[in-house]
Amino acid sequence: MSLTTTVRAALSIVAMTWWLVAGLSACVQNAPPELLQAVEALDRQLVEVQGAEFAPEEYARFVDRWVAVKGRLLAEEDVIHWPWEADPLVTDLHELQEDGRRAAATAAQRKEAKRLEAQARLSVMEQRLRVFDGLIDQMGSRVVLGQRPIETEVLVSQARSLLEQGLYARSLRAVQEASRLLEVQSALLNAELGRYADASKVEMWRRMAQRTVEWSRAHGAAAIVVSKADRLLTLYRNGRRAVSYPVRLGFNGVLEKRYQGDGATPEGQYWVIKKRDRGQTQFYRALLLDYPNSEDRRRFQLARTAGAIPAESFIGGQIEIHGKEDMFLSQTLGCVMLDNREIDAVFEATAVGTPVTIVGAMNVTNAVALALAGIERVGEDQDAEGADVQDVVEASAVEGS
Amino acid sequence: MRHVFTFAVAPILLLVVGCAKAPTDKLAAAEQAVTEARTAGAADYMAEDFAKIEGMLANAKTEIAQQNDKVAVLRDYEKAEQFLVAAQTESARVMGEVGKKKEEMKAAAIQAHRDAQAAVKTAQQLVAKAPVGKDRAALEAIKADVRGLNASLTEVAAALEAGDYKAAQSKAKAIQDKSHSVSAEIQSALAKTGAAKGQKSALAKKK
């Protein structure tokens, strides 16, 4: 081998080596930084849209692949490849980017759907609560419900706060609980006041009132009928309606009186047994009734035996039709209260022995029965609006898909 | 003798020296760390970070399974170990942050509870002074409301006890707001009564 040949061979080897090294160097490359940044941005976006909560499967898939790719990047694998081959890391990053986009879109769409649902259900609930509150005030039956109304209000307020914090699932749960509480209240009102909508009961009350009016006609004397649902006292003379006045009842007036201190106004046929003029009563002028009568005593004993009222309770008494001592400080615990000018008229028109009949209502379309029907409608509307909310949510899901 | 070494001893040596062992200890440690992070509330308070930790653990397990399927001499658990170490390190970091976040939320919830208690107490004091006005039903309803608000405070305490600080805080805030409304209602009634009393005594003096 000549020197020239040897030199040529050496040069060729050097050249080949150079080309090989150059070629390989060209293939040694890191993943494109802009691609990595894009995937990292998607990762952040997924955190913002709460991917783990709203698209758990898609997010888990993205995370698994992303963690694996990061592992490969750290291990510096896949950095050398033949020039004619696609870089597998880049390919995987592209696929990951697509996965991430899909997961982010899914999470954002589901999150928005949840927000819409929570917002809509809360609005329906707030509206329902407003109507419900109005109706129980109309019936004067808030006290019957005890602490439940405020507990419901607290829940609805809490649901609003949770919604504003983006805690949609929790907000929905609070609304659901509030709805359940409203149903409990509705059932309680029906149990306590359902008799106002009971046609046979109302008919019985009408007959009681009718008997009193007949007595007035037969004796050519005054008689009084009080309708609790209408909050109205009617004075009859000689069997004819003379005048009607609005009244206030006990703080739990719409209920049937069961024991002392329950704030309920009794229902039944009574007589005026004493007239208390100025100075003899703290309520300006008063007509004392013969509550409890024998029927009241029988009911009281039955209720106590059945355990429907506290064992240590008393039947109470001192039920009057009275005026008020002070415009702002007057109160009644179960009596029938009139304005002073009106008690003056009633006081003058009646005597000891005047019959006084107190009934729940005089017709089935009384205020309490109408309010109860309204409460039932509120429940039905809630169901219908719930279906509407579902439609809105489904429509938004279709839109987003 | 050389042949004996080449064909018998060398492969044995290779097997003994070269066979990698699955990182069971590291896997157990990582799993323990992830469980602790979950128990500390990472899944609730740092869901996305926790998902990544679970991803690391899942990748490590997949890698171990893949290596286990290989011929013993070819097994290499280095990558799996990297995932496991990363899962363990991240779990420790997340646990620290979750602890901090929970402490912040706990402090806020406790403060909200105190504020709510103070608001309810104010309402209770006002109810005691409330005028027995002509609307006794309204007063009884207000009393029931204040009792209800006071009862709801126990739910806040229960949520605090259970570590559900989001629920505790939102409930406490709602109770505080309602208590303020009730107090305002009573104060308004008190103001009216005060004005009426003043008017009455002025009239009495004139007589």
XYZ file of C-alpha atoms in Angstrom:
608
model
C 0.000 0.000 0.000
C 1.458 3.314 -1.099
C 1.658 6.309 1.091
C -0.943 8.110 -1.024
C -3.346 5.249 -0.676
C -2.813 5.167 3.059
C -3.358 8.926 3.328
C -6.492 8.684 1.185
C -7.804 5.861 3.301
C -7.091 7.810 6.460
C -8.767 10.922 5.040
C -11.759 8.844 4.008
C -12.046 7.409 7.510
C -11.791 10.917 8.990
C -14.407 12.206 6.566
C -16.762 9.313 7.238
C -16.327 9.718 10.934
C -17.017 13.455 10.614
C -20.175 12.817 8.580
C -21.313 10.141 11.020
C -20.750 12.407 13.974
C -22.355 15.321 12.155
C -25.320 13.160 11.179
C -25.803 11.846 14.651
C -25.439 15.301 16.122
C -28.201 16.493 13.873
C -30.446 13.784 15.346
C -29.526 14.540 18.942
C -32.104 17.092 19.885
C -34.262 17.990 22.857
C -38.018 18.167 22.590
C -39.050 21.473 20.980
C -39.394 23.972 23.839
C -42.543 25.524 22.388
C -44.211 22.114 22.351
C -43.198 21.487 25.932
C -44.478 24.927 26.911
C -47.765 24.240 25.146
C -48.239 21.005 27.097
C -47.251 22.719 30.341
C -49.778 25.474 29.598
C -52.456 22.828 29.054
C -51.496 21.262 32.340
C -52.028 24.620 34.082
C -55.296 25.138 32.218
C -56.498 21.756 33.427
C -55.737 22.775 36.989
C -57.756 25.972 36.502
C -60.781 24.138 35.128
C -60.487 21.565 37.918
C -59.776 18.736 35.523
C -59.435 16.228 38.345
C -63.007 16.973 39.420
C -64.806 17.593 36.157
C -63.031 15.237 33.755
C -61.376 12.723 36.068
C -60.810 9.962 33.513
C -59.507 12.256 30.789
C -57.365 14.110 33.273
C -55.939 10.897 34.752
C -55.020 9.695 31.245
C -53.351 13.011 30.450
C -51.470 13.000 33.747
C -50.270 9.427 33.338
C -48.864 10.160 29.890
C -47.469 13.517 30.936
C -45.676 11.987 33.903
C -44.271 9.248 31.664
C -43.025 11.768 29.095
C -41.462 13.865 31.837
C -39.737 10.734 33.068
C -38.323 10.113 29.609
C -37.198 13.713 29.326
C -35.399 13.435 32.612
C -33.850 10.118 31.633
C -32.774 11.701 28.319
C -34.170 8.787 26.380
C -35.347 8.995 22.788
C -32.951 11.811 22.037
C -31.040 9.975 19.349
C -32.788 8.651 16.332
C -32.173 8.201 12.674
C -32.690 11.286 10.554
C -35.416 9.558 8.534
C -37.326 8.547 11.673
C -39.843 10.742 13.475
C -38.770 11.698 16.985
C -40.976 9.490 19.215
C -40.815 12.009 22.054
C -42.101 14.780 19.807
C -44.806 12.469 18.501
C -45.839 11.633 22.061
C -45.844 15.292 23.034
C -48.118 16.099 20.109
C -50.472 13.323 21.142
C -50.304 14.528 24.716
C -51.169 18.017 23.578
C -54.254 16.669 21.820
C -55.209 14.653 24.911
C -54.751 17.724 27.073
C -56.858 19.892 24.785
C -59.652 17.347 24.806
C -59.466 16.913 28.579
C -59.454 20.697 29.140
C -62.408 21.195 26.798
C -64.357 18.399 28.480
C -63.585 19.683 31.972
C -64.467 23.279 31.062
C -67.728 22.189 29.474
C -68.744 19.988 32.375
C -67.747 22.666 34.887
C -69.882 25.232 33.076
C -72.787 22.782 32.907
C -72.480 22.185 36.641
C -72.323 25.926 37.298
C -75.441 26.486 35.211
C -77.266 23.688 36.968
C -76.261 24.911 40.436
C -77.171 28.500 39.536
C -80.537 27.520 38.065
C -81.511 25.205 40.912
C -80.531 27.795 43.494
C -82.552 30.497 41.724
C -85.578 28.187 41.634
C -85.075 27.417 45.319
C -84.747 31.088 46.269
C -87.922 31.903 44.379
C -89.713 28.952 45.959
C -88.618 30.085 49.400
C -89.871 33.633 48.781
C -93.281 32.336 47.709
C -93.381 29.881 50.603
C -92.490 32.614 53.111
C -95.200 34.844 51.684
C -97.771 32.079 51.990
C -96.923 31.133 55.572
C -97.057 34.800 56.542
C -100.420 35.003 54.784
C -101.663 32.099 56.914
C -100.019 33.488 60.042
C -98.512 30.085 60.586
C -94.802 30.788 60.794
C -94.707 29.937 64.482
C -96.143 26.481 63.738
C -92.974 25.690 61.822
C -90.618 26.524 64.693
C -86.957 26.785 63.717
C -87.379 25.205 60.308
C -87.894 28.387 58.277
C -84.631 29.950 59.469
C -82.766 26.671 59.021
C -83.989 26.571 55.431
C -82.965 30.190 54.890
C -79.496 29.489 56.295
C -79.115 26.536 53.929
C -80.137 28.591 50.909
C -77.794 31.380 51.931
C -75.028 28.813 52.365
C -75.780 27.401 48.909
C -75.370 30.895 47.436
C -72.025 31.328 49.186
C -70.811 27.915 47.979
C -71.891 28.717 44.438
C -69.932 31.963 44.526
C -66.858 30.015 45.627
C -67.225 27.687 42.645
C -68.186 24.737 44.860
C -71.077 23.732 42.635
C -71.617 20.180 43.853
C -71.756 21.365 47.452
C -74.100 24.193 46.522
C -76.401 21.681 44.857
C -76.358 19.491 47.954
C -77.315 22.467 50.144
C -80.193 23.305 47.784
C -81.326 19.687 47.904
C -81.311 19.753 51.704
C -83.209 23.056 51.744
C -85.767 21.549 49.382
C -86.189 18.576 51.699
C -86.727 20.925 54.646
C -89.384 22.839 52.706
C -91.176 19.581 52.005
C -91.069 18.732 55.712
C -92.597 22.142 56.490
C -95.194 21.692 53.812
C -96.177 18.304 55.282
C -96.296 19.794 58.764
C -98.558 22.625 57.618
C -100.856 20.146 55.911
C -101.017 18.028 59.061
C -101.735 21.021 61.307
C -103.909 23.111 59.015
C -105.266 20.645 56.490
C -108.645 20.852 58.233
C -109.093 24.347 56.749
C -109.215 22.685 53.324
C -111.378 19.805 54.526
C -114.873 20.361 53.097
C -116.624 18.290 55.815
C -114.838 20.183 58.583
C -115.686 23.521 56.988
C -119.299 22.378 56.644
C -119.344 21.542 60.354
C -118.009 25.031 61.178
C -120.678 26.571 58.950
C -123.379 24.682 60.804
C -121.957 25.854 64.150
C -122.049 29.451 62.935
C -125.519 28.940 61.526
C -126.799 27.676 64.879
C -125.431 30.791 66.560
C -127.120 33.035 64.017
C -130.368 31.065 64.531
C -130.033 31.575 68.274
C -129.638 35.321 67.672
C -132.786 35.332 65.559
C -134.770 33.183 67.976
C -133.812 35.268 71.008
C -133.816 38.631 69.297
C -130.379 39.204 70.742
C -126.759 39.711 69.724
C -124.415 36.898 68.801
C -120.822 36.786 67.639
C -119.111 34.581 65.054
C -115.336 34.687 64.648
C -113.689 33.181 61.564
C -110.020 32.492 62.250
C -109.012 31.999 58.613
C -110.572 35.323 57.628
C -109.419 37.022 60.866
C -112.919 38.454 61.095
C -115.427 38.980 63.906
C -119.050 39.364 62.858
C -121.664 40.757 65.177
C -125.245 39.584 64.551
C -128.378 41.267 65.821
C -131.699 39.450 65.583
C -130.143 36.904 63.258
C -128.806 39.557 60.868
C -125.228 40.539 60.294
C -124.760 43.935 61.907
C -121.074 44.570 61.445
C -117.736 42.806 60.869
C -114.337 43.787 62.271
C -110.842 42.502 61.573
C -109.277 40.756 64.558
C -105.930 39.564 65.775
C -105.612 36.086 67.203
C -103.096 34.377 69.455
C -99.545 34.165 68.127
C -100.337 30.650 66.970
C -103.932 31.576 66.290
C -104.677 29.380 63.276
C -104.019 26.252 65.320
C -106.681 24.594 67.363
C -106.052 25.344 71.043
C -104.733 22.307 72.847
C -103.110 23.544 76.052
C -102.152 26.634 77.997
C -99.413 28.717 76.416
C -99.611 27.245 72.912
C -100.678 30.637 71.539
C -103.608 29.042 69.723
C -107.126 30.448 69.706
C -109.806 27.894 70.637
C -112.587 26.817 68.290
C -116.051 26.072 69.588
C -119.336 27.456 70.858
C -118.911 29.690 73.880
C -120.806 32.227 75.924
C -119.811 35.566 77.328
C -119.606 34.923 81.069
C -118.254 38.256 82.239
C -117.861 41.768 80.918
C -114.720 43.530 82.079
C -114.870 47.254 81.665
C -112.064 49.804 81.875
C -110.019 49.291 84.982
C -111.057 45.675 85.245
C -108.810 44.403 82.482
C -105.357 45.179 81.135
C -106.846 45.109 77.640
C -109.041 48.212 77.753
C -112.402 46.355 77.706
C -112.992 42.629 77.503
C -115.627 39.927 77.150
C -114.595 36.801 79.048
C -115.651 33.524 77.436
C -116.453 30.224 79.125
C -113.344 28.514 77.799
C -112.681 25.743 78.648
C -116.129 24.264 78.232
C -116.960 20.591 78.613
C -116.048 19.814 75.017
C -112.654 21.548 75.437
C -112.002 19.552 78.607
C -112.871 16.290 76.862
C -110.493 17.086 73.965
C -107.750 18.129 76.369
C -108.016 14.896 78.363
C -107.993 12.822 75.196
C -104.898 14.623 73.899
C -103.095 14.239 77.200
C -103.949 10.548 77.423
C -102.754 10.032 73.864
C -99.500 11.846 74.661
C -100.242 14.426 71.964
C -99.531 17.254 74.427
C -97.015 17.543 77.275
C -98.120 15.528 80.314
C -97.522 18.473 82.645
C -99.562 20.899 80.515
C -102.698 22.710 81.651
C -105.815 23.470 79.689
C -105.572 27.233 80.249
C -108.353 29.785 80.416
C -109.104 33.503 80.461
C -109.955 33.524 76.773
C -111.472 36.879 75.940
C -112.527 39.149 73.169
C -110.648 42.278 74.135
C -109.175 45.584 73.066
C -105.650 46.754 73.642
C -104.115 48.738 76.400
C -101.280 50.168 74.376
C -100.975 50.465 70.651
C -97.437 49.113 70.634
C -97.314 46.927 73.693
C -100.558 45.034 73.335
C -100.462 41.293 72.969
C -102.660 38.284 72.913
C -101.832 34.711 73.793
C -104.877 33.016 72.342
C -107.646 35.580 72.632
C -109.476 37.560 69.977
C -108.250 41.147 69.886
C -110.014 44.148 68.390
C -109.117 47.789 68.038
C -110.461 49.776 70.993
C -113.083 51.641 68.985
C -114.413 48.323 67.746
C -114.388 46.597 71.138
C -116.393 49.576 72.352
C -119.092 48.775 69.783
C -119.048 45.059 70.520
C -118.947 45.606 74.275
C -121.998 47.831 74.155
C -123.915 45.440 71.875
C -123.394 42.306 73.968
C -124.253 41.063 77.413
C -123.355 38.218 79.710
C -124.931 35.213 77.996
C -124.189 36.349 74.438
C -123.118 33.326 72.358
C -119.700 33.495 70.701
C -118.811 30.883 68.120
C -115.220 30.664 66.982
C -114.667 28.620 63.824
C -111.700 27.874 61.572
C -113.362 29.029 58.377
C -116.728 29.630 56.808
C -115.940 28.358 53.322
C -113.495 26.008 51.628
C -111.877 28.819 49.690
C -110.658 30.417 52.914
C -107.272 32.142 53.160
C -105.538 29.223 54.890
C -106.861 26.635 52.427
C -105.805 28.837 49.504
C -102.337 29.315 50.988
C -102.001 25.552 51.511
C -102.975 24.981 47.891
C -100.395 27.610 46.942
C -97.713 25.740 48.884
C -98.624 22.546 47.067
C -98.342 24.393 43.751
C -94.918 25.687 44.781
C -93.817 22.060 45.129
C -95.249 21.137 41.741
C -93.645 24.184 40.131
C -90.358 23.140 41.676
C -90.621 19.758 39.953
C -91.455 21.403 36.630
C -88.655 23.928 36.994
C -86.300 21.120 37.978
C -87.087 19.503 34.631
C -86.458 22.851 32.901
C -83.092 23.120 34.640
C -82.216 19.667 33.383
C -83.123 20.779 29.853
C -80.875 23.830 30.176
C -77.996 21.691 31.413
C -78.471 19.117 28.676
C -78.699 21.859 26.039
C -75.449 23.366 27.284
C -73.828 19.928 27.151
C -74.947 19.455 23.547
C -73.743 22.951 22.667
C -70.363 22.296 24.201
C -69.867 18.896 22.617
C -10.143 -24.737 33.217
C -10.625 -21.589 31.148
C -13.544 -23.285 29.368
C -15.128 -24.166 32.668
C -14.981 -20.503 33.720
C -16.339 -19.312 30.378
C -19.254 -21.707 30.108
C -20.259 -22.337 33.712
C -19.000 -19.791 36.217
C -19.306 -16.619 34.146
C -23.062 -16.932 33.390
C -23.715 -17.705 37.042
C -21.702 -14.689 38.083
C -23.516 -12.637 35.498
C -26.846 -13.797 36.847
C -25.850 -13.164 40.425
C -24.283 -9.775 39.819
C -26.418 -8.534 36.938
C -29.996 -9.468 37.947
C -31.885 -6.370 39.103
C -34.379 -6.702 41.942
C -37.843 -5.103 41.781
C -37.917 -2.033 44.059
C -40.569 -3.441 46.381
C -39.391 -1.436 49.388
C -39.443 1.802 47.440
C -42.851 0.911 46.019
C -44.217 0.268 49.498
C -42.712 3.525 50.760
C -44.159 5.479 47.849
C -47.574 3.885 48.309
C -47.459 4.725 51.995
C -46.549 8.346 51.193
C -49.408 8.615 48.692
C -51.862 7.157 51.183
C -50.706 9.636 53.809
C -51.120 12.498 51.365
C -54.650 11.321 50.562
C -55.470 11.011 54.258
C -54.155 14.532 54.807
C -56.728 15.750 52.291
C -54.558 16.134 49.189
C -57.315 14.710 46.977
C -59.677 17.455 48.205
C -57.395 20.410 48.656
C -54.776 19.792 45.926
C -56.633 17.481 43.567
C -54.516 18.182 40.497
C -51.185 17.759 42.278
C -52.453 14.610 43.868
C -53.565 13.254 40.491
C -50.003 13.718 39.241
C -48.634 11.819 42.216
C -51.056 9.009 41.499
C -49.897 9.186 37.874
C -46.286 8.736 38.977
C -47.216 5.759 41.092
C -49.232 4.235 38.251
C -46.328 4.760 35.840
C -43.929 3.179 38.317
C -46.171 0.130 38.657
C -46.531 -0.179 34.883
C -42.772 0.080 34.487
C -42.154 -2.552 37.182
C -44.666 -4.885 35.518
C -42.996 -4.380 32.151
C -39.567 -5.090 33.599
C -40.867 -8.145 35.437
C -41.999 -9.566 32.093
C -38.462 -9.393 30.748
C -35.738 -12.011 31.073
C -34.106 -11.584 34.468
C -30.757 -10.373 33.184
C -32.377 -7.698 31.074
C -34.506 -6.191 33.855
C -33.837 -2.581 34.714
C -35.892 -0.890 37.401
C -34.080 2.424 37.344
C -36.905 4.268 35.634
C -39.501 2.775 37.974
C -37.362 3.826 40.906
C -37.207 7.363 39.543
C -41.018 7.471 39.413
C -41.261 6.065 42.920
C -38.780 8.540 44.335
C -40.587 11.378 42.558
C -43.978 10.142 43.879
C -42.619 9.996 47.407
C -40.932 13.401 47.198
C -44.032 15.009 45.690
C -46.253 13.386 48.325
C -44.119 14.924 51.037
C -44.283 18.337 49.351
C -48.040 18.132 48.817
C -48.587 16.999 52.410
C -46.737 20.071 53.615
C -48.776 22.363 51.401
C -52.068 20.629 52.193
C -51.288 21.041 55.861
C -50.696 24.744 55.316
C -53.820 25.175 53.217
C -55.911 23.278 55.732
C -54.526 25.365 58.570
C -55.420 28.543 56.691
C -58.919 27.262 55.988
C -59.289 26.045 59.547
C -58.272 29.438 60.925
C -60.755 31.175 58.599
C -63.524 28.728 59.542
C -62.836 29.141 63.271
C -62.955 32.911 62.874
C -66.225 32.657 60.923
C -67.616 30.427 63.695
C -66.647 33.007 66.335
C -68.209 35.814 64.307
C -71.391 33.795 63.903
C -71.479 33.003 67.636
C -71.099 36.702 68.443
C -73.845 37.639 65.973
C -76.215 35.031 67.425
C -75.431 36.203 70.959
C -76.260 39.782 69.991
C -79.550 38.593 68.491
C -80.329 36.622 71.664
C -79.668 39.676 73.825
C -81.866 41.800 71.605
C -84.670 39.229 71.683
C -84.608 39.402 75.473
C -85.188 43.156 75.173
C -87.629 42.907 72.270
C -90.936 44.665 72.780
C -93.972 42.422 73.091
C -95.598 44.430 70.365
C -99.002 44.104 68.863
C -97.663 41.372 66.629
C -96.913 38.671 69.138
C -96.736 36.121 66.328
C -93.826 38.025 64.793
C -91.994 38.054 68.107
C -92.532 34.329 68.576
C -91.288 33.745 65.033
C -88.189 35.825 65.752
C -87.572 33.854 68.936
C -87.837 30.629 66.955
C -85.441 32.061 64.385
C -82.855 32.902 67.036
C -83.219 29.425 68.532
C -82.761 27.991 65.033
C -79.670 30.098 64.428
C -78.227 29.009 67.752
C -78.965 25.372 66.911
C -77.303 25.770 63.521
C -74.095 26.785 65.282
C -73.755 23.187 66.437
C -73.638 22.133 62.788
C -70.744 24.535 62.262
C -68.963 23.054 65.256
C -69.590 19.543 63.892
C -68.197 20.502 60.477
C -65.125 22.008 62.166
C -64.691 18.849 64.186
C -64.941 16.747 61.032
C -62.351 18.928 59.289
C -64.848 20.117 56.681
C -63.748 23.736 56.846
C -65.440 24.836 53.629
C -68.826 23.706 54.958
C -68.120 25.196 58.387
C -67.125 28.567 56.989
C -70.015 28.903 54.539
C -72.555 27.840 57.163
C -71.095 30.194 59.759
C -71.231 33.067 57.280
C -74.888 32.308 56.489
C -75.737 32.187 60.210
C -73.934 35.465 60.817
C -75.808 37.179 57.967
C -79.184 35.896 59.167
C -78.405 36.881 62.753
C -77.630 40.398 61.604
C -80.968 40.542 59.758
C -82.841 39.358 62.843
C -80.988 41.858 65.047
C -81.786 44.658 62.631
C -85.455 43.665 62.702
C -85.555 43.753 66.503
C -83.641 47.021 66.662
C -86.125 48.561 64.290
C -89.006 47.360 66.508
C -87.195 48.682 69.580
C -86.734 52.052 67.936
C -90.456 52.207 67.095
C -91.449 51.228 70.618
C -89.028 53.722 72.099
C -90.504 56.458 69.932
C -94.036 55.438 70.937
C -93.168 55.385 74.621
C -91.571 58.782 74.314
C -94.671 60.101 72.570
C -96.928 58.627 75.226
C -94.978 60.050 78.142
C -94.913 63.460 76.426
C -98.701 63.312 76.111
C -99.041 62.267 79.735
C -96.997 65.235 80.842
C -99.246 67.567 78.851
C -102.294 66.243 80.689
